[in-house]
Tab-separated table of N, CA and C in Angstrom:
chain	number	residue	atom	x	y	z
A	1	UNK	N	-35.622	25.039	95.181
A	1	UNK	CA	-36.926	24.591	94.773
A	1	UNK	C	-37.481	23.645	95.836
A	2	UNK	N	-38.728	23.833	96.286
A	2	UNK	CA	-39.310	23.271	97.281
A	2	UNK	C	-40.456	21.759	96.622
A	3	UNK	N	-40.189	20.882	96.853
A	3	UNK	CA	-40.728	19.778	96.290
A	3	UNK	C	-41.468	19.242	97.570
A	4	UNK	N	-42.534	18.548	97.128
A	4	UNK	CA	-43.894	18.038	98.515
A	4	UNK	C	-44.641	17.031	97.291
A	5	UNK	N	-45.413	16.309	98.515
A	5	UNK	CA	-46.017	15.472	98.106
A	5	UNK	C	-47.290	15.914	97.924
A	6	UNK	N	-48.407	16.171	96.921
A	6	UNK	CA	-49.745	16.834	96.613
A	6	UNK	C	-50.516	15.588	97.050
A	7	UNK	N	-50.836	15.443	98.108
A	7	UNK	CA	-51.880	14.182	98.276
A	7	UNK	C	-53.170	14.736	97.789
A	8	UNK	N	-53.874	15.821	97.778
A	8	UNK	CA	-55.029	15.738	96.866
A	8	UNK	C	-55.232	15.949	95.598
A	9	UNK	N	-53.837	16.003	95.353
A	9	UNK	CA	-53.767	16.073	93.632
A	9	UNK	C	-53.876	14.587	93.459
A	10	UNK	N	-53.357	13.498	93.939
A	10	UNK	CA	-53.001	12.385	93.719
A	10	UNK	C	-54.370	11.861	94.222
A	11	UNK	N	-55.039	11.940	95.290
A	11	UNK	CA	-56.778	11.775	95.403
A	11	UNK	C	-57.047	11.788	94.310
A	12	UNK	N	-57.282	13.039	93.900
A	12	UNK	CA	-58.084	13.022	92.166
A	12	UNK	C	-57.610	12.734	91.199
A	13	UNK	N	-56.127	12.270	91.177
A	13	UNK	CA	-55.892	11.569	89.842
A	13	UNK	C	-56.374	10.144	90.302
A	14	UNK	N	-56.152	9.662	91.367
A	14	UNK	CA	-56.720	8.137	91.601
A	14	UNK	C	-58.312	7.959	91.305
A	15	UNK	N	-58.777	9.490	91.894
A	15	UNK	CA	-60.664	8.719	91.661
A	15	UNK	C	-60.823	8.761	90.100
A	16	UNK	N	-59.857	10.159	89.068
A	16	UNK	CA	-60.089	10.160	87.670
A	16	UNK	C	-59.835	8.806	87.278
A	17	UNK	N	-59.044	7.974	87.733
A	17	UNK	CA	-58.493	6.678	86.972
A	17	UNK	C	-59.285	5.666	87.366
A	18	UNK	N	-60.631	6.118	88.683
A	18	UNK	CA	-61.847	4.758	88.713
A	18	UNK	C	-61.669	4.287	90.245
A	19	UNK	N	-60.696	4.682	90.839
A	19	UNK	CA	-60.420	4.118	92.285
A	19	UNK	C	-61.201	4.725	93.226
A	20	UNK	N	-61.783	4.309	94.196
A	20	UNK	CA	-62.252	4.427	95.478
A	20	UNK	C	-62.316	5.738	96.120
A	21	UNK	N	-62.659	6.878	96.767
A	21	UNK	CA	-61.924	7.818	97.424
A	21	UNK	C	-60.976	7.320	98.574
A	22	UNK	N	-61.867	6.490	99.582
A	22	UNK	CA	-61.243	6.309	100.549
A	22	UNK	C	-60.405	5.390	100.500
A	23	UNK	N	-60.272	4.846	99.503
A	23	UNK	CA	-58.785	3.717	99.003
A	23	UNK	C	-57.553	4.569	98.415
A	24	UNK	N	-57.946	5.917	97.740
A	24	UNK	CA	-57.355	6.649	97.487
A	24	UNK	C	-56.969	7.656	98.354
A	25	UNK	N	-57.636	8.019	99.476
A	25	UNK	CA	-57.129	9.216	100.627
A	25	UNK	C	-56.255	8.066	101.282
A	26	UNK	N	-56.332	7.065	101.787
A	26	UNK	CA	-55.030	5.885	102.792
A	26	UNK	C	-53.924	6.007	101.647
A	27	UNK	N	-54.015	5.777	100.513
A	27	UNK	CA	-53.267	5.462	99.737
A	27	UNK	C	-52.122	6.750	100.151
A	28	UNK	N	-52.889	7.451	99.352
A	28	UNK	CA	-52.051	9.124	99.859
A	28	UNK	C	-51.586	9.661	100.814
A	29	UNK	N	-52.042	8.528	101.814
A	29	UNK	CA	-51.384	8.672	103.233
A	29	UNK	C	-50.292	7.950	103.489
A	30	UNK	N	-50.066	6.740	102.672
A	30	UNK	CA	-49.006	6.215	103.214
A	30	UNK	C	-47.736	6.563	102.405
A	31	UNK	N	-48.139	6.796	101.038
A	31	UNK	CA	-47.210	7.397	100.179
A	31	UNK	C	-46.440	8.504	100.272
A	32	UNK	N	-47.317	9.380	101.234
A	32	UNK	CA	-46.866	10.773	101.709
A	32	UNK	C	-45.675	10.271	103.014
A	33	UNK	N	-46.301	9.438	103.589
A	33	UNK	CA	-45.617	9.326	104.757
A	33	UNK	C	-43.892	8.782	103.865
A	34	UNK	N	-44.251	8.102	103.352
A	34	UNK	CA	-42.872	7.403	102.383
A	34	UNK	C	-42.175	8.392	101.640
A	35	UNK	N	-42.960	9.157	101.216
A	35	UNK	CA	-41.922	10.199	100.016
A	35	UNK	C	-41.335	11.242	101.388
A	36	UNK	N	-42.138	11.973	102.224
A	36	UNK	CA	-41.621	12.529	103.471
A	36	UNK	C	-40.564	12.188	104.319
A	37	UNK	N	-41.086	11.052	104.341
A	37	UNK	CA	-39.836	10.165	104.981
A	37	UNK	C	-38.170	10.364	104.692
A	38	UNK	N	-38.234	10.638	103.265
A	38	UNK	CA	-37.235	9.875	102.978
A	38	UNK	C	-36.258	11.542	102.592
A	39	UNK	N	-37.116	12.569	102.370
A	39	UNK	CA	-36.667	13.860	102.252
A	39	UNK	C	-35.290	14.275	103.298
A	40	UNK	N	-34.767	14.810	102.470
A	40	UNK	CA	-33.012	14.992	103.670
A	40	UNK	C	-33.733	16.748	103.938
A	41	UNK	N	-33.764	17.578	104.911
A	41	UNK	CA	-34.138	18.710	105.328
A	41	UNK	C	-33.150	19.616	105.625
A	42	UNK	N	-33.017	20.872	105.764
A	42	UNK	CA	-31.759	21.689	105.481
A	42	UNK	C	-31.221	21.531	107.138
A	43	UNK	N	-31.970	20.930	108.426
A	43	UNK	CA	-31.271	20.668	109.173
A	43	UNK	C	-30.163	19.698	108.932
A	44	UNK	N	-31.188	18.199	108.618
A	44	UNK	CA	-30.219	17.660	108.059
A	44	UNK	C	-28.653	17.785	107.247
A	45	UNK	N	-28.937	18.909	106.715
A	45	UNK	CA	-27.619	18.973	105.739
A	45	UNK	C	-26.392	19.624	106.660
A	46	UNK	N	-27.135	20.778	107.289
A	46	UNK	CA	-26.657	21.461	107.996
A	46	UNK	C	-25.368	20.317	109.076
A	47	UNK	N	-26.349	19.519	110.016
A	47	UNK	CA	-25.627	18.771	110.592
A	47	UNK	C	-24.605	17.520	110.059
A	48	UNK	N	-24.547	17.193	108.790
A	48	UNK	CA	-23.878	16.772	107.994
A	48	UNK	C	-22.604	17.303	108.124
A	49	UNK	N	-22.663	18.416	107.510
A	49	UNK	CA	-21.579	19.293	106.799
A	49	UNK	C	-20.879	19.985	108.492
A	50	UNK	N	-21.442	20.066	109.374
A	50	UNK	CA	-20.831	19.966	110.696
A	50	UNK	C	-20.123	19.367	110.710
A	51	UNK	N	-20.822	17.742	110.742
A	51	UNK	CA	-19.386	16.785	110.935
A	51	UNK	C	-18.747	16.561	110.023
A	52	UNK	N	-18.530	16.921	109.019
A	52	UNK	CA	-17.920	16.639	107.528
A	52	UNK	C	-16.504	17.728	108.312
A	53	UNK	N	-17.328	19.247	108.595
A	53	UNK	CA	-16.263	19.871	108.777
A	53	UNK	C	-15.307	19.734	109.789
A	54	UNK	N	-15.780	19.234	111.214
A	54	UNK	CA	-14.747	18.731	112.020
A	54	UNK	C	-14.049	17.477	111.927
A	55	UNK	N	-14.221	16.907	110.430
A	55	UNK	CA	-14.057	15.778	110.305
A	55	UNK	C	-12.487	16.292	109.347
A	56	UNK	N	-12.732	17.058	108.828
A	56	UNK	CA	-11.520	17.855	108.358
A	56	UNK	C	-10.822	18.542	108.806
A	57	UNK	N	-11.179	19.396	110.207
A	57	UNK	CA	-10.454	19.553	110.765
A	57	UNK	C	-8.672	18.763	112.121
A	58	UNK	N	-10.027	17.661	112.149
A	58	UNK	CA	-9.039	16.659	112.771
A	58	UNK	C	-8.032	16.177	111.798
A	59	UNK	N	-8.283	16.160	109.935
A	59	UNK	CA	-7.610	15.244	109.611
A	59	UNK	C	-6.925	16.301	109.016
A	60	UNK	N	-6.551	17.688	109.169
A	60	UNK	CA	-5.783	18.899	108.901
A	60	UNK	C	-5.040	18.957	109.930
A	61	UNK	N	-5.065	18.524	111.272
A	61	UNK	CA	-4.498	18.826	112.518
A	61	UNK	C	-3.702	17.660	112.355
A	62	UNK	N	-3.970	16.293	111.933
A	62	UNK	CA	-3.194	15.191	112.089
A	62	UNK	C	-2.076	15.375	111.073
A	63	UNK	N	-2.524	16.017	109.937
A	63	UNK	CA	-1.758	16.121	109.039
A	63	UNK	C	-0.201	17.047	109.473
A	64	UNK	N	-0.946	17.996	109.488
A	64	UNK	CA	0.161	18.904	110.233
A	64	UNK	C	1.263	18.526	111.097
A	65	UNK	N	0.590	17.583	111.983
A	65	UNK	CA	1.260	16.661	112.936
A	65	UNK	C	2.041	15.851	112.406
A	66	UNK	N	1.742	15.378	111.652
A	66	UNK	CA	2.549	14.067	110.797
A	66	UNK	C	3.928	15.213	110.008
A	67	UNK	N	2.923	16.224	109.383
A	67	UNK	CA	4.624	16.734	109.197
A	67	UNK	C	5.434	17.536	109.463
A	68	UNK	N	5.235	17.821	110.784
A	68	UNK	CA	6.367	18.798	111.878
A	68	UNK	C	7.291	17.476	111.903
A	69	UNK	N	6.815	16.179	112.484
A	69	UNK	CA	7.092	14.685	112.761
A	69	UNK	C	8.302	14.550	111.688
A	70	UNK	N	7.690	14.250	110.213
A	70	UNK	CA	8.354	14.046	109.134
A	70	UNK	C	9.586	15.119	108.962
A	71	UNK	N	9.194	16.327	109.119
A	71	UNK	CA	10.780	17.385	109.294
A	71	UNK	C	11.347	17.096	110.043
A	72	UNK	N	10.967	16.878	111.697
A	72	UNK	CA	11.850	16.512	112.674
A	72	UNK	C	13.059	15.431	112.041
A	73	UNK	N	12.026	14.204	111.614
A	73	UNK	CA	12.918	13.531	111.428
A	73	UNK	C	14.199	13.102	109.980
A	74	UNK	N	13.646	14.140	109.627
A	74	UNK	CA	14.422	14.381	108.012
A	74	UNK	C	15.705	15.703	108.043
A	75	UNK	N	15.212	16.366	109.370
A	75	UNK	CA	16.068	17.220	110.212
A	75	UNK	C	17.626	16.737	110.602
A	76	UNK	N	17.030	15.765	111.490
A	76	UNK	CA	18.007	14.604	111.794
A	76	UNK	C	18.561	13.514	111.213
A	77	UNK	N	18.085	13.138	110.031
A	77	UNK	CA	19.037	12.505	108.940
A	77	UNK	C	19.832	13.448	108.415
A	78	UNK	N	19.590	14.377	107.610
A	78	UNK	CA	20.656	14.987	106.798
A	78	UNK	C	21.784	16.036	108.032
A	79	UNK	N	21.492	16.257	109.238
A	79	UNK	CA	22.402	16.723	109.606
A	79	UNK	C	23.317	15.513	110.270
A	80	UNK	N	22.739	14.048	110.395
A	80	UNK	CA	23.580	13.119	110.858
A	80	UNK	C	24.095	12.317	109.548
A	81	UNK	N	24.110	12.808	108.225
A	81	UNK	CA	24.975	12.198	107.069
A	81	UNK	C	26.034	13.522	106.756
A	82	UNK	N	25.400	15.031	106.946
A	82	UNK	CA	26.212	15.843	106.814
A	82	UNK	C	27.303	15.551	107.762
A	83	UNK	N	27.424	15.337	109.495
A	83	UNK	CA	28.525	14.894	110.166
A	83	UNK	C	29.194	13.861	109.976
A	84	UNK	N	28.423	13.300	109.200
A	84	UNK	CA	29.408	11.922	109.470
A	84	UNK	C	30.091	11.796	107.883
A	85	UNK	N	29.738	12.509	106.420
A	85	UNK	CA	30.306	13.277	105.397
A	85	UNK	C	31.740	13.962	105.964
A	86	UNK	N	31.379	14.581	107.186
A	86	UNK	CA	32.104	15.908	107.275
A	86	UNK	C	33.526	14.839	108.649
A	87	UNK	N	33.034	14.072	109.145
A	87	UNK	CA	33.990	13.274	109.755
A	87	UNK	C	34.761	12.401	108.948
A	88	UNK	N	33.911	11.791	107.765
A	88	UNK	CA	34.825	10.952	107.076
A	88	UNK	C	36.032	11.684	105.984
A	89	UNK	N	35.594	13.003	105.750
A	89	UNK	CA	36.913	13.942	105.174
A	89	UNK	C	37.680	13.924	106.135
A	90	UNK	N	37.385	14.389	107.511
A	90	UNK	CA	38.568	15.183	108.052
A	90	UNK	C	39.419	13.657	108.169
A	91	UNK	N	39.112	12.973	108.383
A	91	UNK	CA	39.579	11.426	108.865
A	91	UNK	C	41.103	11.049	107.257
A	92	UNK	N	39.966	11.280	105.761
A	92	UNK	CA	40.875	11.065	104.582
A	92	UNK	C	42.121	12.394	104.553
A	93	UNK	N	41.607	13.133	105.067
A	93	UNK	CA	42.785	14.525	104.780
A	93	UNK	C	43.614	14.280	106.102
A	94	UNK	N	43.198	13.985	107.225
A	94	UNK	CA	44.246	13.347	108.098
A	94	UNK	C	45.195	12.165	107.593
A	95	UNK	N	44.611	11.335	107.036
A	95	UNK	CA	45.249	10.221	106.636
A	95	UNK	C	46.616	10.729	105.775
A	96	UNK	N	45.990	11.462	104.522
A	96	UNK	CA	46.245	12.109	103.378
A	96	UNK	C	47.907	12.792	103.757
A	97	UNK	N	47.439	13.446	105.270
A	97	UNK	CA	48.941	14.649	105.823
A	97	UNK	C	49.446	13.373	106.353
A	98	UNK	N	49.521	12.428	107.101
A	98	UNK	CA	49.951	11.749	107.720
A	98	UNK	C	50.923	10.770	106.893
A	99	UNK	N	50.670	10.656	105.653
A	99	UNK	CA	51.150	9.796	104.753
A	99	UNK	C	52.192	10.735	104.067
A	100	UNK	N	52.724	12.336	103.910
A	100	UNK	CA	53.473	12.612	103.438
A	100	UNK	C	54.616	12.944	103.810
């Protein structure tokens, strides 16, 4: 839906209500300029949602990053508790033969 400002609708509701014309055509001029103003335009959105989207892309790429990172290093804990699990048996079952 396309919405605008009717400045000569708003002319003639101002002269119906007793006002001036030409107090009423400035009027409608500056009001227009204000309601115009302030309108977001489908460029606008457009370039928004640009950076919205590379704005997600970086924080999909960081993410990713963070968890190759996070496996790496969760990689290397459990295979350095699995060895050192697997050293502290052989160490008790050594003990274990050694003692009989």
């Amino acid at each position: 839906m396309t919405q605008y400002f009717d400045s000569q609708a708003f002319v003639r509701r101002m002269e119906a209500a007793g006002m001036a014309r030409s107090i009423a055509e400035k009027l409608a001029d500056a009001l227009g300029s204000v309601v115009l103003d302030g309108l977001v335009t489908k460029r606008d959105l457009n370039e928004g949602f640009g950076r919205s989207d590379n704005r997600l892309r970086e924080t999909e790429l960081n993410l990713r990053k963070d968890m190759k990172d996070l496996e790496l290093r969760l990689t290397l804990r459990v295979g350095g508790m699995i060895a050192g699990s697997t050293a502290l048996t052989v160490a008790i079952l050594g003990a274990l033969v050694a003692f009989k």
